[in-house]
Coordinates of C-alpha atoms in Angstrom, one line a residue:
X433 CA 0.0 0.0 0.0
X434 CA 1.2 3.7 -1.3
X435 CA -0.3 6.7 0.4
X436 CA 0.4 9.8 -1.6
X437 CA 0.7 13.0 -0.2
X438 CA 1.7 16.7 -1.5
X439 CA -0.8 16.3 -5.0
X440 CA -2.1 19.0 -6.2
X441 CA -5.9 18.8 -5.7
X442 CA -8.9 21.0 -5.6
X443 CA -9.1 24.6 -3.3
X444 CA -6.7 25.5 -0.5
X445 CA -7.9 25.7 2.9
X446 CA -6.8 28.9 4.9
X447 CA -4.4 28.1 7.6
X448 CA -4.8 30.3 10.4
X449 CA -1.6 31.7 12.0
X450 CA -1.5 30.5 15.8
X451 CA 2.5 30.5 16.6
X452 CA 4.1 34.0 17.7
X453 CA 7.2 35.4 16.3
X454 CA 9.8 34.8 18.7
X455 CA 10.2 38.3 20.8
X456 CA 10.6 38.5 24.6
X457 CA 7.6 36.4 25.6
X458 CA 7.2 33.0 25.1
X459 CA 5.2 31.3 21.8
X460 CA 2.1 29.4 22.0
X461 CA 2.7 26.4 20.1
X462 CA 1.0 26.2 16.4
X463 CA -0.9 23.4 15.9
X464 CA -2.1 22.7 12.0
X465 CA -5.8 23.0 11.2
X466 CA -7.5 19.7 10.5
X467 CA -8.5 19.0 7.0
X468 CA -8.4 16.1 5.5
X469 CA -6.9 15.8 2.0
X470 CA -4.6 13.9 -0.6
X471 CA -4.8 10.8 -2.4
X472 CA -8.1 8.6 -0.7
X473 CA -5.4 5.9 0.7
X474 CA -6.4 1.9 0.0
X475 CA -3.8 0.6 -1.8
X476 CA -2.6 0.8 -5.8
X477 CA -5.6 -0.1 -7.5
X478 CA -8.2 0.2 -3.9
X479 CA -6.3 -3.1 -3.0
X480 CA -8.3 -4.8 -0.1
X481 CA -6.3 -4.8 3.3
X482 CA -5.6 -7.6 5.4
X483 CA -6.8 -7.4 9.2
X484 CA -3.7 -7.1 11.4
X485 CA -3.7 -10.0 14.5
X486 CA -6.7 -9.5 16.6
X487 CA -9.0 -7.5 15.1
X488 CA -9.1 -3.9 15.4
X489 CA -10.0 -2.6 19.3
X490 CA -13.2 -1.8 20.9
X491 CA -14.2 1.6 18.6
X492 CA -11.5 2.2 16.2
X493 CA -12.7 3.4 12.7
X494 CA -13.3 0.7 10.6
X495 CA -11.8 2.2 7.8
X496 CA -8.6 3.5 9.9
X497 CA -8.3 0.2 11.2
X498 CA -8.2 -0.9 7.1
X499 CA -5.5 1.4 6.9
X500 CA -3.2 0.6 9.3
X501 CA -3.5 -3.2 8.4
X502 CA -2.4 -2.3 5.4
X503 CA 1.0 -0.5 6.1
X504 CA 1.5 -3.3 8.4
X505 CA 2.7 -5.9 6.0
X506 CA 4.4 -8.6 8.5
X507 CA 0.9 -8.5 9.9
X508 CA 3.1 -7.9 13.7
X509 CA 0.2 -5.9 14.9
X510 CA 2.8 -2.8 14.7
X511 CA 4.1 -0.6 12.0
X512 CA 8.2 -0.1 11.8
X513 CA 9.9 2.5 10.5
X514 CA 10.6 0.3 7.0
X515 CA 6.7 0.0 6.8
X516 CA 6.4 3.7 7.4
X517 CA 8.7 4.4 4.9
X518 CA 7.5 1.9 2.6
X519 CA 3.8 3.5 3.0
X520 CA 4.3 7.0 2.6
X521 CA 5.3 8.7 -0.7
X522 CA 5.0 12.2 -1.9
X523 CA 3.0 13.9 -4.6
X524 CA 5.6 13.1 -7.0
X525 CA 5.8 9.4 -6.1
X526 CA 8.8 9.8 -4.5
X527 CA 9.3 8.2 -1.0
X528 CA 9.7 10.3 2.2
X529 CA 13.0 10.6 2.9
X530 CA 14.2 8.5 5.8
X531 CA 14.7 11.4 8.7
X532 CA 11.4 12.5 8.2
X533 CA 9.8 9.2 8.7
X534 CA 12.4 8.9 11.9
X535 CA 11.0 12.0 12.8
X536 CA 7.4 11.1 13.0
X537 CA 8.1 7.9 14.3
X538 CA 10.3 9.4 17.3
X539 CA 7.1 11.9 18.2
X540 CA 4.2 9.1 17.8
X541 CA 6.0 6.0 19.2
X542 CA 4.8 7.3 22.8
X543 CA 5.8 4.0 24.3
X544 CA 9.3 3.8 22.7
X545 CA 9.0 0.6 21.4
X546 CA 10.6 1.4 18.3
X547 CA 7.5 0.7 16.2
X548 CA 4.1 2.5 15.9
X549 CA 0.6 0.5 17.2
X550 CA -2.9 1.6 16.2
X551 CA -3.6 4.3 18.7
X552 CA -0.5 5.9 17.8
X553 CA -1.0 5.4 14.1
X554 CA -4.4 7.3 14.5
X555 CA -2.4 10.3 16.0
X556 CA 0.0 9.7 13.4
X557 CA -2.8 9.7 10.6
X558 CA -4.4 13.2 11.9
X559 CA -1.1 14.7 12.3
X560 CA 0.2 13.8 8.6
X561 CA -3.6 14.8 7.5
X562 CA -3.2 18.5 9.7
X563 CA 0.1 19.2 8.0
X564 CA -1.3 18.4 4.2
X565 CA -3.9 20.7 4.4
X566 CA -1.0 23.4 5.5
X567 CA 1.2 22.3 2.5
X568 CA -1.6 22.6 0.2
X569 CA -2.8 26.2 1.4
X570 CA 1.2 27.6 0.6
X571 CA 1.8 25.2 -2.5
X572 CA 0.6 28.6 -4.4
X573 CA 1.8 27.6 -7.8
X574 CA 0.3 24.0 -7.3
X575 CA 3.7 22.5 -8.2
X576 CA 3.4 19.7 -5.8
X577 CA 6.7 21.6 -3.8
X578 CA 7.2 24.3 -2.2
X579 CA 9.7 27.1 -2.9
X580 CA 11.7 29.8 -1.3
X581 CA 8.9 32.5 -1.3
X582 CA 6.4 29.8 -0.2
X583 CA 8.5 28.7 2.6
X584 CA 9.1 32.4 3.6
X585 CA 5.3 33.0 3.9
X586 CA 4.6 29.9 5.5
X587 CA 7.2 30.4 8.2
X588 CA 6.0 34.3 8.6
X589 CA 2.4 33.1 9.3
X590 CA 3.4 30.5 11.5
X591 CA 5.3 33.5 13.7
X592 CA 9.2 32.9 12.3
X593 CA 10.4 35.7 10.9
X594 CA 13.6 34.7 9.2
X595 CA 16.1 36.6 7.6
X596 CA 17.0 35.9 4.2
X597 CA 19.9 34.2 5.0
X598 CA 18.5 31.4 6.9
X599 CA 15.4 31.1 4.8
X600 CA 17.8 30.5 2.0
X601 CA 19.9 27.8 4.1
X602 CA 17.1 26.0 4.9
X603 CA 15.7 26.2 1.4
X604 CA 18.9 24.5 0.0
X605 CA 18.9 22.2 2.8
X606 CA 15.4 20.8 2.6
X607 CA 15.2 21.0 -1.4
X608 CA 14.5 17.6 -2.6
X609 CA 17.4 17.6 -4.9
X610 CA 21.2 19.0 -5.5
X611 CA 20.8 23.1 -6.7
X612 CA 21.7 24.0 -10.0
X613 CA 24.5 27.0 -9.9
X614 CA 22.9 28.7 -12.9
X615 CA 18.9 27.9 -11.3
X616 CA 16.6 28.2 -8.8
X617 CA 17.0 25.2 -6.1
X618 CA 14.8 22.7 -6.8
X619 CA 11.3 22.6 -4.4
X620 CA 10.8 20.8 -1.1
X621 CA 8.5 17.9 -1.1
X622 CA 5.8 17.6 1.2
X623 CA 7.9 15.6 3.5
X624 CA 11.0 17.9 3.5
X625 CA 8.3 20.6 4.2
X626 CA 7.3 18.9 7.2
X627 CA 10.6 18.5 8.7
X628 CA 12.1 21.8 7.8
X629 CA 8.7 23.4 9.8
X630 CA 9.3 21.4 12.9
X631 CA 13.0 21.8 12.8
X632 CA 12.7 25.5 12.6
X633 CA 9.8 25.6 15.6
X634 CA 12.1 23.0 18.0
X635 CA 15.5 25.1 17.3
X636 CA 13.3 28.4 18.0
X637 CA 12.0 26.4 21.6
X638 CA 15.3 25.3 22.4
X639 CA 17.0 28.7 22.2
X640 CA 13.9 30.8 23.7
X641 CA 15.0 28.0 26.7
X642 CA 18.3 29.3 27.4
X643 CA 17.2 33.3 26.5
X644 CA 15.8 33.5 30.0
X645 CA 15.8 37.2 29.7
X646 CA 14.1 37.4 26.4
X647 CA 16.3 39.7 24.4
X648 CA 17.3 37.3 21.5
X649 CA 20.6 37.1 22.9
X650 CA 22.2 34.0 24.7
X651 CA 25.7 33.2 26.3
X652 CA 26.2 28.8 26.1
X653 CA 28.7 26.7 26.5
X654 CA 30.3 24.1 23.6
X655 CA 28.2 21.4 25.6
X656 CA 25.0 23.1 25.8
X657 CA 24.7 24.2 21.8
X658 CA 25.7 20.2 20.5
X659 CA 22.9 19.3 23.3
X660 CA 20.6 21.6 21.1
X661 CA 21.7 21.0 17.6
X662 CA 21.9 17.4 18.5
X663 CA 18.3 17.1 20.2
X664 CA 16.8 19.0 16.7
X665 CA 15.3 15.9 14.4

């Protein structure tokens, strides 16, 4: 089973700006809208899914339940980061690159087991739907990527106000393939998207940490920033 993400697909939702631009006091924490939208997942074709050990629990969506058997190929009754992977791919049918499945798996697998059951699949499934909707509303050329402008406004309405600079670092970092010198760099996919956002957000957090005094300005030792860089997904 293929889930597609980051297609182009009928009107963009407004995505209402919740996170504060960091200034001395602290930043609520921006949460995407939920919206559902993408590719109806089921499988290449609307493949039926196999039932995972034991039946779905007491109240789980039928048709969640469908889903996760799916991605769960070894039928464990748990979905690893290889069936993650395996599962998820962009609007240009490419897979999501492996940190950002990491990544999702690190903040859903709540019980550290190193693989993801069906309650935290559901949170996983909202979470994936919340940021497509946010994709969607700044994908303003309906290219299926986003680019440096796009990333720019998307990062201004969620409160990060960076300079040019760092939006062009993170643009060439995130971009989904090498630059070309004599081009514009290439867009981010919907993954890359994903993980640039929450990269920026937890570097932001980690810094307005140590700014106790809110000026923008922090002293740190060597140990301190590698605990921070390090800690970023």
């Amino acid at each position: 089973m293929s889930i597609r993400y980051g297609a182009p697909h009928g009107a963009p939702q407004r995505y209402p700006s919740q996170a504060s631009q960091y200034r001395p006091s602290p930043a609520p924490q921006q949460r995407p809208v939920s919206t559902q939208y993408g590719a109806a997942p089921g499988g290449y074709y609307g493949q039926q899914a196999y039932g995972a050990p034991g039946g779905p629990p007491p109240g789980a969506d039928p048709q969640l339940w469908q889903w996760f058997s799916a991605v769960d190929t070894d039928r464990s009754g748990a979905i690893s980061v290889t069936e993650l992977q395996a599962a998820l791919v962009n609007g240009n049918w490419t897979k999501f690159d492996l940190d950002t499945v990491k990544m999702l798996m690190s903040i859903f697998d709540t019980d550290r087991s190193g693989t993801i059951g069906f309650n935290e699949f559901a949170g996983l499934w909202k979470y994936i739907q919340d940021w497509q909707n946010v994709f969607r509303h700044f994908d303003r050329d309906r290219s299926g990527s986003i680019d440096g402008a796009e990333l720019a406004e998307a990062l201004r309405s969620f409160g990060y106000n960076l300079s040019p600079t760092l939006l062009s670092l993170l643009e060439q970092k995130y971009a989904s393939g090498p630059s070309d010198r004599y081009g514009p760099p290439p867009g981010i996919t919907f993954d890359r998207f994903v993980r640039a956002c929450v990269v920026v957000k937890t570097l932001t957090e980690a810094f307005q940490r140590v700014d106790t005094d809110r000026d923008g300005w922090v002293q740190m030792n060597y140990e301190q920033f590698m605990q921070i860089i390090l800690s970023a997904p």
